[in-house]
Each structure stands twice: as structure tokens, then as C-alpha cells.
PDB file of C-alpha atoms in Angstrom:
ATOM      1  CA  MET A   1       0.182 -36.381   8.507  1.00 49.00           C
ATOM      2  CA  ASP A   2      -3.764 -35.027   9.307  1.00 53.00           C
ATOM      3  CA  GLU A   3      -5.284 -35.927   5.481  1.00 53.00           C
ATOM      4  CA  PHE A   4      -7.883 -33.922   4.223  1.00 53.00           C
ATOM      5  CA  PRO A   5     -11.266 -36.045   3.980  1.00 51.00           C
ATOM      6  CA  LYS A   6     -12.502 -36.672   0.876  1.00 48.00           C
ATOM      7  CA  ILE A   7     -14.915 -34.197  -0.709  1.00 46.00           C
ATOM      8  CA  HIS A   8     -17.844 -36.113  -2.227  1.00 46.00           C
ATOM      9  CA  ASN A   9     -20.689 -33.989  -4.141  1.00 45.00           C
ATOM     10  CA  THR A  10     -23.590 -35.998  -6.392  1.00 37.00           C
ATOM     11  CA  ASP A  11     -24.437 -32.379  -7.555  1.00 45.00           C
ATOM     12  CA  GLU A  12     -20.461 -31.822  -9.154  1.00 46.00           C
ATOM     13  CA  ILE A  13     -20.000 -32.159 -12.762  1.00 45.00           C
ATOM     14  CA  PRO A  14     -17.226 -35.098 -13.465  1.00 49.00           C
ATOM     15  CA  GLY A  15     -14.028 -33.459 -14.317  1.00 55.00           C
ATOM     16  CA  GLU A  16     -14.842 -30.277 -12.640  1.00 68.00           C
ATOM     17  CA  ALA A  17     -13.810 -29.815  -9.103  1.00 78.00           C
ATOM     18  CA  PRO A  18     -16.165 -29.438  -6.346  1.00 90.00           C
ATOM     19  CA  GLN A  19     -17.916 -25.869  -5.751  1.00 93.00           C
ATOM     20  CA  VAL A  20     -15.931 -25.747  -2.502  1.00 94.00           C
ATOM     21  CA  ILE A  21     -12.910 -25.584  -4.593  1.00 94.00           C
ATOM     22  CA  GLU A  22     -13.727 -23.596  -6.753  1.00 94.00           C
ATOM     23  CA  ASN A  23     -14.778 -20.805  -4.336  1.00 95.00           C
ATOM     24  CA  ALA A  24     -11.975 -20.604  -2.590  1.00 95.00           C
ATOM     25  CA  ILE A  25      -9.460 -20.096  -6.121  1.00 95.00           C
ATOM     26  CA  ASN A  26     -12.389 -17.470  -6.839  1.00 96.00           C
ATOM     27  CA  VAL A  27     -11.516 -15.688  -3.560  1.00 96.00           C
ATOM     28  CA  PHE A  28      -7.379 -15.992  -4.347  1.00 96.00           C
ATOM     29  CA  LYS A  29      -8.097 -14.620  -7.821  1.00 96.00           C
ATOM     30  CA  GLN A  30      -8.940 -11.603  -6.162  1.00 97.00           C
ATOM     31  CA  LEU A  31      -5.309 -10.996  -5.000  1.00 95.00           C
ATOM     32  CA  PRO A  32      -3.333  -8.492  -6.909  1.00 89.00           C
ATOM     33  CA  GLY A  33      -1.184 -10.429  -9.671  1.00 91.00           C
ATOM     34  CA  ILE A  34      -3.097 -13.318  -9.271  1.00 95.00           C
ATOM     35  CA  GLY A  35      -5.192 -15.488 -12.102  1.00 96.00           C
ATOM     36  CA  ASP A  36      -7.424 -18.576 -12.361  1.00 95.00           C
ATOM     37  CA  ARG A  37      -4.108 -20.901 -13.242  1.00 96.00           C
ATOM     38  CA  THR A  38      -1.969 -19.078  -9.792  1.00 97.00           C
ATOM     39  CA  ALA A  39      -5.056 -19.571  -7.565  1.00 96.00           C
ATOM     40  CA  ARG A  40      -5.563 -23.198  -8.747  1.00 95.00           C
ATOM     41  CA  ARG A  41      -2.276 -24.083  -7.983  1.00 96.00           C
ATOM     42  CA  ILE A  42      -2.199 -22.355  -4.511  1.00 94.00           C
ATOM     43  CA  ILE A  43      -5.600 -23.883  -3.431  1.00 94.00           C
ATOM     44  CA  TYR A  44      -4.290 -27.348  -4.467  1.00 94.00           C
ATOM     45  CA  TRP A  45      -0.702 -26.829  -2.751  1.00 94.00           C
ATOM     46  CA  LEU A  46      -2.978 -26.301   0.154  1.00 92.00           C
ATOM     47  CA  LEU A  47      -4.909 -29.026   0.185  1.00 92.00           C
ATOM     48  CA  GLY A  48      -1.944 -31.113   0.006  1.00 93.00           C
ATOM     49  CA  GLN A  49      -0.509 -29.777   3.391  1.00 93.00           C
ATOM     50  CA  PRO A  50      -1.244 -31.047   6.568  1.00 94.00           C
ATOM     51  CA  ARG A  51      -4.470 -29.931   8.206  1.00 92.00           C
ATOM     52  CA  ASP A  52      -2.017 -27.246  10.864  1.00 94.00           C
ATOM     53  CA  LYS A  53      -0.196 -25.925   8.132  1.00 90.00           C
ATOM     54  CA  LEU A  54      -3.309 -24.859   6.643  1.00 90.00           C
ATOM     55  CA  GLU A  55      -4.744 -23.669  10.112  1.00 93.00           C
ATOM     56  CA  GLU A  56      -1.374 -21.847  10.404  1.00 94.00           C
ATOM     57  CA  PHE A  57      -2.400 -19.668   7.411  1.00 90.00           C
ATOM     58  CA  ILE A  58      -6.382 -19.254   8.580  1.00 91.00           C
ATOM     59  CA  SER A  59      -4.494 -18.117  12.035  1.00 95.00           C
ATOM     60  CA  ALA A  60      -2.310 -15.775  10.658  1.00 94.00           C
ATOM     61  CA  LEU A  61      -5.433 -13.803   8.770  1.00 92.00           C
ATOM     62  CA  GLU A  62      -7.397 -13.734  11.456  1.00 94.00           C
ATOM     63  CA  GLU A  63      -4.544 -12.429  13.620  1.00 93.00           C
ATOM     64  CA  LEU A  64      -4.646  -9.924  10.443  1.00 90.00           C
ATOM     65  CA  LYS A  65      -7.984  -9.363  10.834  1.00 89.00           C
ATOM     66  CA  ASN A  66      -8.329  -8.093  14.610  1.00 93.00           C
ATOM     67  CA  SER A  67      -4.784  -6.613  15.417  1.00 94.00           C
ATOM     68  CA  VAL A  68      -4.027  -4.164  12.588  1.00 95.00           C
ATOM     69  CA  LYS A  69      -5.258  -0.686  12.097  1.00 94.00           C
ATOM     70  CA  ILE A  70      -5.502   2.257   9.952  1.00 97.00           C
ATOM     71  CA  CYS A  71      -3.648   4.950  11.698  1.00 98.00           C
ATOM     72  CA  SER A  72      -6.158   7.939  12.041  1.00 98.00           C
ATOM     73  CA  VAL A  73      -3.509  10.602  11.314  1.00 98.00           C
ATOM     74  CA  CYS A  74      -1.035   8.981   8.440  1.00 99.00           C
ATOM     75  CA  PHE A  75      -3.524   6.261   6.883  1.00 99.00           C
ATOM     76  CA  ASN A  76      -0.888   3.652   7.491  1.00 98.00           C
ATOM     77  CA  VAL A  77      -1.636   0.107   8.237  1.00 97.00           C
ATOM     78  CA  SER A  78      -0.545  -0.873  12.458  1.00 96.00           C
ATOM     79  CA  ILE A  79      -0.971  -2.126  15.143  1.00 95.00           C
ATOM     80  CA  THR A  80      -1.720   0.927  17.193  1.00 96.00           C
ATOM     81  CA  ASP A  81      -3.107   4.681  16.758  1.00 96.00           C
ATOM     82  CA  PRO A  82      -1.037   6.828  16.241  1.00 97.00           C
ATOM     83  CA  CYS A  83       1.037   4.410  14.143  1.00 98.00           C
ATOM     84  CA  HIS A  84       4.687   4.647  15.738  1.00 97.00           C
ATOM     85  CA  ILE A  85       6.098   6.514  12.882  1.00 98.00           C
ATOM     86  CA  CYS A  86       3.497   9.568  13.399  1.00 98.00           C
ATOM     87  CA  ALA A  87       4.177   8.787  17.704  1.00 98.00           C
ATOM     88  CA  ASN A  88       7.785   8.805  17.581  1.00 98.00           C
ATOM     89  CA  THR A  89       8.735  12.055  18.859  1.00 97.00           C
ATOM     90  CA  GLU A  90      11.676  12.142  17.445  1.00 98.00           C
ATOM     91  CA  ARG A  91      10.915  11.925  13.552  1.00 98.00           C
ATOM     92  CA  ASP A  92      11.077  15.193  11.679  1.00 98.00           C
ATOM     93  CA  HIS A  93       7.180  16.154  12.015  1.00 99.00           C
ATOM     94  CA  SER A  94       7.644  19.402   9.863  1.00 99.00           C
ATOM     95  CA  VAL A  95       8.355  17.550   6.901  1.00 99.00           C
ATOM     96  CA  ILE A  96       5.543  14.958   5.083  1.00 99.00           C
ATOM     97  CA  CYS A  97       6.202  12.079   2.794  1.00 98.00           C
ATOM     98  CA  VAL A  98       2.959  11.902   0.553  1.00 98.00           C
ATOM     99  CA  VAL A  99       2.815   8.172  -0.831  1.00 98.00           C
ATOM    100  CA  ALA A 100       0.304   5.693  -2.181  1.00 98.00           C
ATOM    101  CA  GLU A 101       0.214   2.745  -0.661  1.00 97.00           C
ATOM    102  CA  PRO A 102       1.665   1.652   2.962  1.00 96.00           C
ATOM    103  CA  GLN A 103       4.162  -0.551   1.378  1.00 96.00           C
ATOM    104  CA  ASP A 104       5.353   2.485  -0.424  1.00 96.00           C
ATOM    105  CA  ILE A 105       6.700   3.681   3.458  1.00 97.00           C
ATOM    106  CA  ALA A 106       8.665   0.031   3.845  1.00 95.00           C
ATOM    107  CA  ALA A 107      10.342   1.280   0.661  1.00 94.00           C
ATOM    108  CA  ILE A 108      11.198   4.097   1.669  1.00 96.00           C
ATOM    109  CA  GLU A 109      12.171   3.432   5.356  1.00 96.00           C
ATOM    110  CA  SER A 110      14.781   0.575   3.494  1.00 94.00           C
ATOM    111  CA  THR A 111      16.738   3.561   2.686  1.00 93.00           C
ATOM    112  CA  ARG A 112      17.189   4.705   6.370  1.00 95.00           C
ATOM    113  CA  ILE A 113      17.894   8.346   5.246  1.00 95.00           C
ATOM    114  CA  TYR A 114      14.348   9.793   6.171  1.00 97.00           C
ATOM    115  CA  ASP A 115      13.283  10.598   9.657  1.00 97.00           C
ATOM    116  CA  GLY A 116      10.220  12.875   8.650  1.00 98.00           C
ATOM    117  CA  VAL A 117       6.629  11.078   8.870  1.00 99.00           C
ATOM    118  CA  TYR A 118       4.390   9.769   5.934  1.00 99.00           C
ATOM    119  CA  HIS A 119       0.789  10.373   4.989  1.00 99.00           C
ATOM    120  CA  VAL A 120      -0.987   7.339   2.659  1.00 99.00           C
ATOM    121  CA  LEU A 121      -3.217   8.233  -0.059  1.00 99.00           C
ATOM    122  CA  GLY A 122      -4.876   4.938  -0.229  1.00 98.00           C
ATOM    123  CA  GLY A 123      -4.199   5.278  -3.654  1.00 97.00           C
ATOM    124  CA  LEU A 124      -3.881   7.477  -6.958  1.00 97.00           C
ATOM    125  CA  LEU A 125      -6.008   9.130  -8.844  1.00 98.00           C
ATOM    126  CA  ASP A 126      -6.884   7.264 -12.205  1.00 97.00           C
ATOM    127  CA  ALA A 127     -10.289   8.646 -14.648  1.00 94.00           C
ATOM    128  CA  MET A 128     -10.318   5.267 -16.642  1.00 94.00           C
ATOM    129  CA  ARG A 129     -10.923   3.536 -12.882  1.00 94.00           C
ATOM    130  CA  GLY A 130     -13.110   5.902 -11.735  1.00 97.00           C
ATOM    131  CA  ILE A 131     -10.580   6.886  -8.695  1.00 97.00           C
ATOM    132  CA  GLY A 132     -11.493  10.439  -7.902  1.00 98.00           C
ATOM    133  CA  PRO A 133      -9.831  13.067  -5.078  1.00 98.00           C
ATOM    134  CA  GLU A 134     -12.847  11.839  -2.878  1.00 98.00           C
ATOM    135  CA  ASP A 135     -11.559   8.100  -2.655  1.00 98.00           C
ATOM    136  CA  LEU A 136      -8.384   9.172  -1.168  1.00 99.00           C
ATOM    137  CA  HIS A 137      -7.079  11.025   1.566  1.00 99.00           C
ATOM    138  CA  ILE A 138      -5.902  14.192  -0.427  1.00 99.00           C
ATOM    139  CA  ALA A 139      -8.423  16.130   1.620  1.00 98.00           C
ATOM    140  CA  GLU A 140      -6.930  15.295   4.906  1.00 98.00           C
ATOM    141  CA  LEU A 141      -3.767  15.794   3.487  1.00 99.00           C
ATOM    142  CA  VAL A 142      -4.343  19.695   3.177  1.00 98.00           C
ATOM    143  CA  GLN A 143      -5.702  19.741   6.456  1.00 98.00           C
ATOM    144  CA  ARG A 144      -1.866  18.598   7.860  1.00 98.00           C
ATOM    145  CA  ALA A 145      -0.047  20.643   5.643  1.00 98.00           C
ATOM    146  CA  ALA A 146      -2.367  23.870   6.882  1.00 98.00           C
ATOM    147  CA  GLN A 147      -0.456  22.728  10.389  1.00 98.00           C
ATOM    148  CA  PRO A 148       2.080  25.849  11.374  1.00 97.00           C
ATOM    149  CA  GLU A 149       4.594  23.421  12.213  1.00 98.00           C
ATOM    150  CA  VAL A 150       4.956  21.734   8.897  1.00 98.00           C
ATOM    151  CA  LYS A 151       7.262  23.364   6.389  1.00 98.00           C
ATOM    152  CA  GLU A 152       7.451  20.624   3.619  1.00 99.00           C
ATOM    153  CA  ILE A 153       5.441  17.837   1.910  1.00 99.00           C
ATOM    154  CA  ILE A 154       7.567  15.458  -0.295  1.00 98.00           C
ATOM    155  CA  LEU A 155       5.390  14.017  -3.057  1.00 98.00           C
ATOM    156  CA  ALA A 156       6.865  10.742  -3.678  1.00 96.00           C
ATOM    157  CA  LEU A 157       4.569   9.052  -5.887  1.00 95.00           C
ATOM    158  CA  ASP A 158       4.967   6.188  -8.880  1.00 90.00           C
ATOM    159  CA  PRO A 159       6.445   7.908 -12.046  1.00 89.00           C
ATOM    160  CA  SER A 160       3.648   7.114 -13.965  1.00 90.00           C
ATOM    161  CA  ASN A 161       0.801   9.497 -15.519  1.00 92.00           C
ATOM    162  CA  GLU A 162      -1.527   8.524 -12.625  1.00 95.00           C
ATOM    163  CA  GLY A 163       1.168   9.501  -9.847  1.00 94.00           C
ATOM    164  CA  GLU A 164       2.146  12.636 -11.970  1.00 94.00           C
ATOM    165  CA  THR A 165      -1.652  13.994 -12.076  1.00 97.00           C
ATOM    166  CA  THR A 166      -1.995  13.131  -8.566  1.00 98.00           C
ATOM    167  CA  ALA A 167       1.002  15.166  -7.460  1.00 97.00           C
ATOM    168  CA  ARG A 168      -0.307  18.127  -9.955  1.00 97.00           C
ATOM    169  CA  HIS A 169      -3.752  18.124  -8.290  1.00 98.00           C
ATOM    170  CA  ILE A 170      -1.918  18.342  -4.654  1.00 98.00           C
ATOM    171  CA  ALA A 171       0.106  20.821  -5.027  1.00 98.00           C
ATOM    172  CA  LYS A 172      -2.692  22.893  -7.125  1.00 97.00           C
ATOM    173  CA  LEU A 173      -4.361  22.678  -3.770  1.00 98.00           C
ATOM    174  CA  LEU A 174      -1.444  23.334  -1.529  1.00 98.00           C
ATOM    175  CA  LYS A 175      -0.856  26.194  -3.881  1.00 95.00           C
ATOM    176  CA  ASP A 176      -2.007  28.917  -1.309  1.00 94.00           C
ATOM    177  CA  VAL A 177      -0.632  26.816   1.607  1.00 96.00           C
ATOM    178  CA  ASP A 178       2.475  28.334   3.565  1.00 96.00           C
ATOM    179  CA  VAL A 179       4.563  24.929   2.667  1.00 98.00           C
ATOM    180  CA  LYS A 180       7.490  23.983   0.728  1.00 98.00           C
ATOM    181  CA  VAL A 181       6.117  21.076  -2.338  1.00 98.00           C
ATOM    182  CA  THR A 182       9.174  18.440  -3.344  1.00 98.00           C
ATOM    183  CA  ILE A 183       8.927  15.722  -5.380  1.00 96.00           C
ATOM    184  CA  LEU A 184      11.359  12.535  -5.928  1.00 93.00           C
ATOM    185  CA  ALA A 185      14.391  13.536  -8.083  1.00 89.00           C
ATOM    186  CA  GLN A 186      14.585  11.407 -11.477  1.00 82.00           C
ATOM    187  CA  GLY A 187      16.240   8.443 -11.305  1.00 73.00           C
ATOM    188  CA  ILE A 188      13.127   5.690 -10.901  1.00 79.00           C
ATOM    189  CA  SER A 189      12.441   4.155 -14.248  1.00 73.00           C
ATOM    190  CA  ALA A 190       9.128   5.305 -15.513  1.00 70.00           C
ATOM    191  CA  GLY A 191       6.339   3.038 -14.754  1.00 66.00           C
ATOM    192  CA  THR A 192       8.319   1.198 -12.041  1.00 73.00           C
ATOM    193  CA  ALA A 193       6.100   1.233  -8.311  1.00 79.00           C
ATOM    194  CA  LEU A 194       7.952   3.299  -5.590  1.00 86.00           C
ATOM    195  CA  GLU A 195       7.606   0.222  -3.312  1.00 83.00           C
ATOM    196  CA  PHE A 196       9.897  -2.127  -5.689  1.00 84.00           C
ATOM    197  CA  ALA A 197      12.732   0.682  -6.535  1.00 86.00           C
ATOM    198  CA  ASP A 198      15.987  -0.475  -5.483  1.00 87.00           C
ATOM    199  CA  PRO A 199      17.461   1.123  -1.909  1.00 88.00           C
ATOM    200  CA  ARG A 200      19.932   3.349  -3.533  1.00 91.00           C
ATOM    201  CA  THR A 201      18.140   4.934  -6.596  1.00 89.00           C
ATOM    202  CA  LEU A 202      15.278   5.707  -3.676  1.00 93.00           C
ATOM    203  CA  SER A 203      18.206   6.826  -2.079  1.00 93.00           C
ATOM    204  CA  ALA A 204      19.279   9.261  -4.146  1.00 93.00           C
ATOM    205  CA  ALA A 205      15.815  10.552  -5.585  1.00 92.00           C
ATOM    206  CA  LEU A 206      14.959  12.095  -1.581  1.00 95.00           C
ATOM    207  CA  THR A 207      18.163  13.481  -1.467  1.00 95.00           C
ATOM    208  CA  ASN A 208      18.068  14.960  -4.688  1.00 94.00           C
ATOM    209  CA  ARG A 209      14.122  16.402  -4.642  1.00 95.00           C
ATOM    210  CA  THR A 210      13.481  19.511  -6.078  1.00 95.00           C
ATOM    211  CA  GLU A 211      11.303  22.055  -5.777  1.00 96.00           C
ATOM    212  CA  PHE A 212       7.408  21.048  -7.480  1.00 94.00           C
ATOM    213  CA  LYS A 213       6.605  23.662 -10.758  1.00 83.00           C
TER     214      LYS A 213
END
């Protein structure tokens, strides 16, 4: 096994990890759901792997950075622009499903019952975190909704206070647009992120969606 060289740094405090390791830990702590302890476990696990294994991780991240784009139409992540969904002429472009994040698209696609297109907001309105309408792709959604071919906007947002606030804000902006605005039927537990909803529940919520009031 090609071992990592031992780190020698006379400036380090005895008993503490070298600064280069602490720097890596601090980077991993920025990931969602990763605290200090988990970040340390990941870094020390990586250090215990063969060098070629670490190179695999680095290569994968480099490929992400260099290959993945943001679709200029729906703001989904993709390797093409427009993305494969927006470019698919067999999809129903008269129906736009609005989601908070790209991973929500994967959840809806897993139901295999939706054949429309999407619009990714890039988050939800959250006054506590300082996220306002100008921070999301809401203005672009209103522009898309005004296109003659669009007949329905499905608000598929998390069943949370932030999701409801965002849905109401969008519905208000679309009030004077000739388009039907619907929301998912109840069934997804409050506080459950859409990406974690099981396909059967999500499928029922989509099928039984109701007009937003």
C-alpha cells in the first residue's frame, strides 16, 4: 500500500492534529449534517486509505466541478444546457413542477408518473436566514409561467413553514397570470423534506394534487 508520508510540524501543539488536517476537517464541516466528530472520522478514514483511493475522491470532485452545469431554463444540475429534461420534446412542457432543490427532482422522477418539466427555486423563503425572493429563482418562474404553452404550475415544496410561505408568495405573484396553480395533496408528513418522501406517498400526493387557494 502506498502510505502517506508522516507529517512533521514543529509548530503544532502536542496532542493536537497538524494544521493541514484541521484545515481539511473544517472544510468537511461545511457539508450539511456533518459536525466536528463526523468530519474528523471522515478525514482520518481517508488518511488510512491507499493513495490511489484518495486520488479517486479528488478526481470525482474535479469532474463535478468541470462537468456539471446549471440549466439556464429550469436551474437543475446537469452536464448539458438545457438539461436532458428541458430538452426532451416528449415531456409535457405545459406543466411545470416547482421544487426547492435539484434533489427533489430525483424524488419525483422516482415515482415514474410525472412527465412534465421542472423549475428549481434554489431554496425556500426563510426570513430567519435572510433568504428573500431575490435570492431564489422566483422571477424566472413567473416569466416561464407567462408563456402561452404553460397551463399548470405544481408547487411541490416541503411541507414546512418555509415551504408554505414560499408557495403563498409564488401563488400571489401568479394571481394575474392565466395559469392553474396546484399543490401536492396532503400525505407527506409535516417537516419531512420532499427528497426523503417515499415514492408511493409522493406518487399519491402528485396524482391527487389540488388547486391552490
